[in-house]
């Protein structure tokens, strides 16, 4: 089946630094990928939709200059948290949809970001 | 805007028993898709079952089945013969046709005990 690889699974960084999270579709092409944020014991909140070859579409309230998204190829999207602060600490999850149109979404295993 | 409501924050069931998780949603759309996702302690999101709104027949996947009531905007998940491995957070999700956005409910934590 479709597999989405997300790295790193855990990362700790210092305040003010930037962190890059990668999301790769391993055995299918994904023109669209999605980035979610999940706070402890809460639901997934969509942050942005990543479109291959074009700018990402951000949800209301998400700072596009803080959460930089790049979707340079049909199999890779990256999320960079710039100038991270402790309040950015969270669980970030990506997902990708196969272009076959069967509306099957595959999720990455998530990245736990801790900003100290 | 569409909303998804899961009114049961936590549920528990004994192994081999049946449990039903509730989900309601609000939309003015006629064509859409509904999903149940499972998130075990590993945090990996796993698709459990999917329902197209235009289909009257309830979707089933082995021990998992749904009761889709379109008029009532209800989409409950029934887990039969519960297994310890079913212990997880379960999220109901909605997607409008012709969009790619999944809207998740707040989740139900299911504990299956021996």
mmCIF file of C-alpha atoms in Angstrom:
data_model
loop_
_atom_site.group_PDB
_atom_site.id
_atom_site.type_symbol
_atom_site.label_atom_id
_atom_site.label_comp_id
_atom_site.label_asym_id
_atom_site.label_seq_id
_atom_site.Cartn_x
_atom_site.Cartn_y
_atom_site.Cartn_z
ATOM 1 C CA UNK A 1 0.000 0.000 0.000
ATOM 2 C CA UNK A 2 0.875 3.667 -0.123
ATOM 3 C CA UNK A 3 3.528 4.782 2.321
ATOM 4 C CA UNK A 4 4.401 8.259 3.497
ATOM 5 C CA UNK A 5 7.715 8.687 5.254
ATOM 6 C CA UNK A 6 8.135 11.588 7.659
ATOM 7 C CA UNK A 7 11.432 12.626 9.229
ATOM 8 C CA UNK A 8 12.576 13.287 11.812
ATOM 9 C CA UNK A 9 10.245 11.538 14.244
ATOM 10 C CA UNK A 10 11.512 13.631 17.127
ATOM 11 C CA UNK A 11 13.506 16.823 17.254
ATOM 12 C CA UNK A 12 14.583 19.157 20.017
ATOM 13 C CA UNK A 13 15.824 22.592 19.100
ATOM 14 C CA UNK A 14 16.749 25.804 20.819
ATOM 15 C CA UNK A 15 14.563 28.880 20.703
ATOM 16 C CA UNK A 16 15.323 31.031 17.712
ATOM 17 C CA UNK A 17 16.573 28.250 15.498
ATOM 18 C CA UNK A 18 14.825 26.702 12.505
ATOM 19 C CA UNK A 19 13.758 23.127 12.024
ATOM 20 C CA UNK A 20 12.935 21.323 8.793
ATOM 21 C CA UNK A 21 10.556 18.390 8.623
ATOM 22 C CA UNK A 22 10.389 16.199 5.523
ATOM 23 C CA UNK A 23 7.438 14.314 4.143
ATOM 24 C CA UNK A 24 7.990 11.844 1.317
ATOM 25 C CA UNK A 25 5.582 9.672 -0.612
ATOM 26 C CA UNK A 26 7.565 6.495 -1.182
ATOM 27 C CA UNK A 27 5.656 4.594 -3.811
ATOM 28 C CA UNK A 28 3.297 7.079 -5.361
ATOM 29 C CA UNK A 29 3.202 10.599 -6.661
ATOM 30 C CA UNK A 30 1.416 13.218 -4.641
ATOM 31 C CA UNK A 31 0.598 16.532 -6.247
ATOM 32 C CA UNK A 32 -0.926 17.601 -2.964
ATOM 33 C CA UNK A 33 0.323 17.107 0.564
ATOM 34 C CA UNK A 34 -1.091 18.395 3.805
ATOM 35 C CA UNK A 35 0.452 19.541 7.034
ATOM 36 C CA UNK A 36 -1.346 19.190 10.347
ATOM 37 C CA UNK A 37 -0.590 20.171 13.877
ATOM 38 C CA UNK A 38 -1.827 18.186 16.842
ATOM 39 C CA UNK A 39 -1.713 19.404 20.423
ATOM 40 C CA UNK A 40 -1.762 16.836 23.239
ATOM 41 C CA UNK A 41 -5.045 14.989 23.469
ATOM 42 C CA UNK A 42 -6.536 17.160 20.756
ATOM 43 C CA UNK A 43 -7.546 16.741 17.153
ATOM 44 C CA UNK A 44 -5.570 17.388 14.021
ATOM 45 C CA UNK A 45 -5.716 20.934 12.786
ATOM 46 C CA UNK A 46 -4.919 21.551 9.153
ATOM 47 C CA UNK A 47 -2.153 24.107 8.806
ATOM 48 C CA UNK A 48 -1.626 24.241 5.077
ATOM 49 C CA UNK A 49 -2.036 22.493 1.778
ATOM 50 C CA UNK A 50 1.173 21.952 -0.121
ATOM 51 C CA UNK A 51 0.940 21.967 -3.896
ATOM 52 C CA UNK A 52 3.726 20.692 -6.100
ATOM 53 C CA UNK A 53 5.288 23.486 -8.087
ATOM 54 C CA UNK A 54 3.251 26.277 -6.552
ATOM 55 C CA UNK A 55 2.783 28.162 -3.333
ATOM 56 C CA UNK A 56 1.195 26.489 -0.368
ATOM 57 C CA UNK A 57 -2.265 27.446 0.770
ATOM 58 C CA UNK A 58 -2.363 28.308 4.449
ATOM 59 C CA UNK A 59 -5.331 28.037 6.754
ATOM 60 C CA UNK A 60 -6.581 31.088 8.543
ATOM 61 C CA UNK A 61 -4.437 32.000 11.499
ATOM 62 C CA UNK A 62 -1.344 30.118 10.350
ATOM 63 C CA UNK A 63 1.682 32.341 9.832
ATOM 64 C CA UNK A 64 3.096 31.550 6.418
ATOM 65 C CA UNK A 65 6.384 33.289 7.198
ATOM 66 C CA UNK A 66 6.863 31.142 10.250
ATOM 67 C CA UNK A 67 5.835 27.835 8.739
ATOM 68 C CA UNK A 68 7.541 27.660 5.374
ATOM 69 C CA UNK A 69 6.350 24.937 3.062
ATOM 70 C CA UNK A 70 8.129 23.764 -0.037
ATOM 71 C CA UNK A 71 6.810 21.115 -2.391
ATOM 72 C CA UNK A 72 9.586 20.884 -4.931
ATOM 73 C CA UNK A 73 8.765 17.476 -6.365
ATOM 74 C CA UNK A 74 5.892 15.047 -6.654
ATOM 75 C CA UNK A 75 7.244 13.003 -3.779
ATOM 76 C CA UNK A 76 8.609 15.529 -1.301
ATOM 77 C CA UNK A 77 7.181 18.328 0.782
ATOM 78 C CA UNK A 78 9.020 20.078 3.565
ATOM 79 C CA UNK A 79 7.822 22.151 6.486
ATOM 80 C CA UNK A 80 10.326 24.529 8.049
ATOM 81 C CA UNK A 81 9.503 26.065 11.391
ATOM 82 C CA UNK A 82 11.495 29.285 11.427
ATOM 83 C CA UNK A 83 12.683 31.092 14.552
ATOM 84 C CA UNK A 84 11.055 28.456 16.682
ATOM 85 C CA UNK A 85 9.657 29.306 20.107
ATOM 86 C CA UNK A 86 8.441 27.041 22.907
ATOM 87 C CA UNK A 87 4.834 27.612 21.869
ATOM 88 C CA UNK A 88 5.667 25.959 18.543
ATOM 89 C CA UNK A 89 6.285 22.717 20.398
ATOM 90 C CA UNK A 90 3.758 20.262 19.074
ATOM 91 C CA UNK A 91 3.191 17.138 17.026
ATOM 92 C CA UNK A 92 3.271 17.775 13.292
ATOM 93 C CA UNK A 93 1.809 15.291 10.822
ATOM 94 C CA UNK A 94 1.843 15.262 7.056
ATOM 95 C CA UNK A 95 -0.427 13.409 4.692
ATOM 96 C CA UNK A 96 -0.561 12.818 0.992
ATOM 97 C CA UNK A 97 -3.246 11.797 -1.397
ATOM 98 C CA UNK A 98 -2.605 9.500 -4.274
ATOM 99 C CA UNK A 99 -3.331 11.086 -7.587
ATOM 100 C CA UNK A 100 -5.529 8.159 -8.571
ATOM 101 C CA UNK A 101 -8.530 9.966 -7.191
ATOM 102 C CA UNK A 102 -9.780 7.307 -4.840
ATOM 103 C CA UNK A 103 -9.641 9.803 -1.997
ATOM 104 C CA UNK A 104 -7.256 7.675 -0.016
ATOM 105 C CA UNK A 105 -5.108 9.729 2.288
ATOM 106 C CA UNK A 106 -1.934 8.315 3.739
ATOM 107 C CA UNK A 107 -0.388 9.868 6.797
ATOM 108 C CA UNK A 108 3.189 10.129 7.894
ATOM 109 C CA UNK A 109 4.172 8.922 11.334
ATOM 110 C CA UNK A 110 4.487 12.434 12.673
ATOM 111 C CA UNK A 111 7.214 14.610 14.146
ATOM 112 C CA UNK A 112 7.337 15.649 17.756
ATOM 113 C CA UNK A 113 8.964 19.055 17.974
ATOM 114 C CA UNK A 114 10.185 20.359 21.288
ATOM 115 C CA UNK A 115 11.573 23.874 21.455
ATOM 116 C CA UNK A 116 13.632 24.626 24.543
ATOM 117 C CA UNK B 1 -18.393 25.964 7.447
ATOM 118 C CA UNK B 2 -18.421 22.280 8.092
ATOM 119 C CA UNK B 3 -18.023 20.960 11.611
ATOM 120 C CA UNK B 4 -17.554 17.464 12.975
ATOM 121 C CA UNK B 5 -18.616 16.576 16.502
ATOM 122 C CA UNK B 6 -17.650 13.548 18.533
ATOM 123 C CA UNK B 7 -19.542 13.732 21.786
ATOM 124 C CA UNK B 8 -17.770 10.855 23.536
ATOM 125 C CA UNK B 9 -14.284 11.869 24.734
ATOM 126 C CA UNK B 10 -13.640 8.392 26.119
ATOM 127 C CA UNK B 11 -15.135 4.946 25.749
ATOM 128 C CA UNK B 12 -14.216 1.552 27.062
ATOM 129 C CA UNK B 13 -15.209 -1.942 26.044
ATOM 130 C CA UNK B 14 -14.339 -5.433 27.059
ATOM 131 C CA UNK B 15 -12.483 -7.640 24.663
ATOM 132 C CA UNK B 16 -14.791 -9.493 22.210
ATOM 133 C CA UNK B 17 -17.658 -7.108 22.888
ATOM 134 C CA UNK B 18 -19.151 -4.540 20.529
ATOM 135 C CA UNK B 19 -18.812 -0.785 20.867
ATOM 136 C CA UNK B 20 -20.261 2.118 18.894
ATOM 137 C CA UNK B 21 -18.569 5.476 18.541
ATOM 138 C CA UNK B 22 -20.718 8.478 17.655
ATOM 139 C CA UNK B 23 -20.082 11.207 15.133
ATOM 140 C CA UNK B 24 -22.288 13.980 13.846
ATOM 141 C CA UNK B 25 -21.467 16.635 11.329
ATOM 142 C CA UNK B 26 -22.907 19.815 10.008
ATOM 143 C CA UNK B 27 -22.869 20.711 6.344
ATOM 144 C CA UNK B 28 -25.057 22.179 3.658
ATOM 145 C CA UNK B 29 -23.319 20.111 1.017
ATOM 146 C CA UNK B 30 -24.984 17.152 -0.645
ATOM 147 C CA UNK B 31 -21.879 15.407 -1.957
ATOM 148 C CA UNK B 32 -19.124 14.594 0.472
ATOM 149 C CA UNK B 33 -17.087 11.823 2.050
ATOM 150 C CA UNK B 34 -16.854 10.630 5.626
ATOM 151 C CA UNK B 35 -14.001 8.779 7.255
ATOM 152 C CA UNK B 36 -13.003 7.123 10.479
ATOM 153 C CA UNK B 37 -9.323 7.203 11.341
ATOM 154 C CA UNK B 38 -7.558 5.364 14.126
ATOM 155 C CA UNK B 39 -4.539 6.802 15.931
ATOM 156 C CA UNK B 40 -2.894 4.213 18.197
ATOM 157 C CA UNK B 41 -0.225 5.138 20.758
ATOM 158 C CA UNK B 42 2.335 5.158 17.948
ATOM 159 C CA UNK B 43 0.522 8.292 16.673
ATOM 160 C CA UNK B 44 0.323 6.845 13.151
ATOM 161 C CA UNK B 45 -3.007 7.757 11.570
ATOM 162 C CA UNK B 46 -4.678 4.743 9.985
ATOM 163 C CA UNK B 47 -7.768 4.798 7.806
ATOM 164 C CA UNK B 48 -10.412 2.513 9.250
ATOM 165 C CA UNK B 49 -13.337 3.021 6.942
ATOM 166 C CA UNK B 50 -14.703 5.421 4.341
ATOM 167 C CA UNK B 51 -18.226 6.304 3.224
ATOM 168 C CA UNK B 52 -19.392 8.203 0.178
ATOM 169 C CA UNK B 53 -22.451 10.311 0.926
ATOM 170 C CA UNK B 54 -24.179 9.333 -2.308
ATOM 171 C CA UNK B 55 -24.146 5.680 -1.311
ATOM 172 C CA UNK B 56 -27.053 4.551 0.815
ATOM 173 C CA UNK B 57 -25.401 1.290 1.752
ATOM 174 C CA UNK B 58 -23.356 1.435 4.914
ATOM 175 C CA UNK B 59 -19.664 0.724 4.476
ATOM 176 C CA UNK B 60 -18.132 -2.295 6.188
ATOM 177 C CA UNK B 61 -14.534 -3.421 6.643
ATOM 178 C CA UNK B 62 -14.272 -6.723 8.467
ATOM 179 C CA UNK B 63 -15.112 -5.982 12.119
ATOM 180 C CA UNK B 64 -15.757 -2.316 11.421
ATOM 181 C CA UNK B 65 -19.020 -0.970 10.081
ATOM 182 C CA UNK B 66 -20.764 2.355 9.986
ATOM 183 C CA UNK B 67 -24.315 3.541 10.447
ATOM 184 C CA UNK B 68 -24.631 6.420 8.026
ATOM 185 C CA UNK B 69 -27.766 8.495 8.462
ATOM 186 C CA UNK B 70 -27.541 11.271 5.906
ATOM 187 C CA UNK B 71 -30.687 13.119 6.905
ATOM 188 C CA UNK B 72 -29.636 13.123 10.528
ATOM 189 C CA UNK B 73 -26.024 13.901 9.585
ATOM 190 C CA UNK B 74 -24.830 11.045 11.697
ATOM 191 C CA UNK B 75 -21.943 8.669 11.016
ATOM 192 C CA UNK B 76 -21.320 6.209 13.835
ATOM 193 C CA UNK B 77 -18.661 3.499 13.875
ATOM 194 C CA UNK B 78 -19.385 0.038 15.214
ATOM 195 C CA UNK B 79 -16.511 -2.186 16.214
ATOM 196 C CA UNK B 80 -17.476 -5.818 16.632
ATOM 197 C CA UNK B 81 -15.475 -8.433 18.485
ATOM 198 C CA UNK B 82 -13.236 -5.766 19.982
ATOM 199 C CA UNK B 83 -9.565 -6.604 20.260
ATOM 200 C CA UNK B 84 -6.866 -5.212 22.506
ATOM 201 C CA UNK B 85 -5.207 -3.760 19.411
ATOM 202 C CA UNK B 86 -8.255 -1.599 18.806
ATOM 203 C CA UNK B 87 -7.195 0.577 21.727
ATOM 204 C CA UNK B 88 -6.584 3.986 20.172
ATOM 205 C CA UNK B 89 -7.939 7.435 19.494
ATOM 206 C CA UNK B 90 -10.620 7.386 16.828
ATOM 207 C CA UNK B 91 -11.264 10.444 14.701
ATOM 208 C CA UNK B 92 -14.264 11.037 12.503
ATOM 209 C CA UNK B 93 -13.513 13.195 9.469
ATOM 210 C CA UNK B 94 -15.445 14.992 6.739
ATOM 211 C CA UNK B 95 -14.374 15.994 3.272
ATOM 212 C CA UNK B 96 -16.410 18.028 0.839
ATOM 213 C CA UNK B 97 -16.425 16.738 -2.713
ATOM 214 C CA UNK B 98 -14.005 18.477 -5.032
ATOM 215 C CA UNK B 99 -11.794 19.558 -2.168
ATOM 216 C CA UNK B 100 -8.860 17.886 -0.509
ATOM 217 C CA UNK B 101 -9.420 19.124 3.017
ATOM 218 C CA UNK B 102 -10.190 16.719 5.790
ATOM 219 C CA UNK B 103 -12.013 18.207 8.747
ATOM 220 C CA UNK B 104 -11.516 16.158 11.886
ATOM 221 C CA UNK B 105 -13.643 15.761 14.959
ATOM 222 C CA UNK B 106 -12.139 16.034 18.424
ATOM 223 C CA UNK B 107 -11.680 12.301 18.758
ATOM 224 C CA UNK B 108 -12.814 9.494 21.031
ATOM 225 C CA UNK B 109 -10.305 7.602 23.125
ATOM 226 C CA UNK B 110 -11.236 3.911 23.093
ATOM 227 C CA UNK B 111 -9.819 1.531 25.648
ATOM 228 C CA UNK B 112 -10.287 -2.189 25.134
ATOM 229 C CA UNK B 113 -9.648 -4.160 28.304
ATOM 230 C CA UNK B 114 -9.236 -7.895 28.764
#
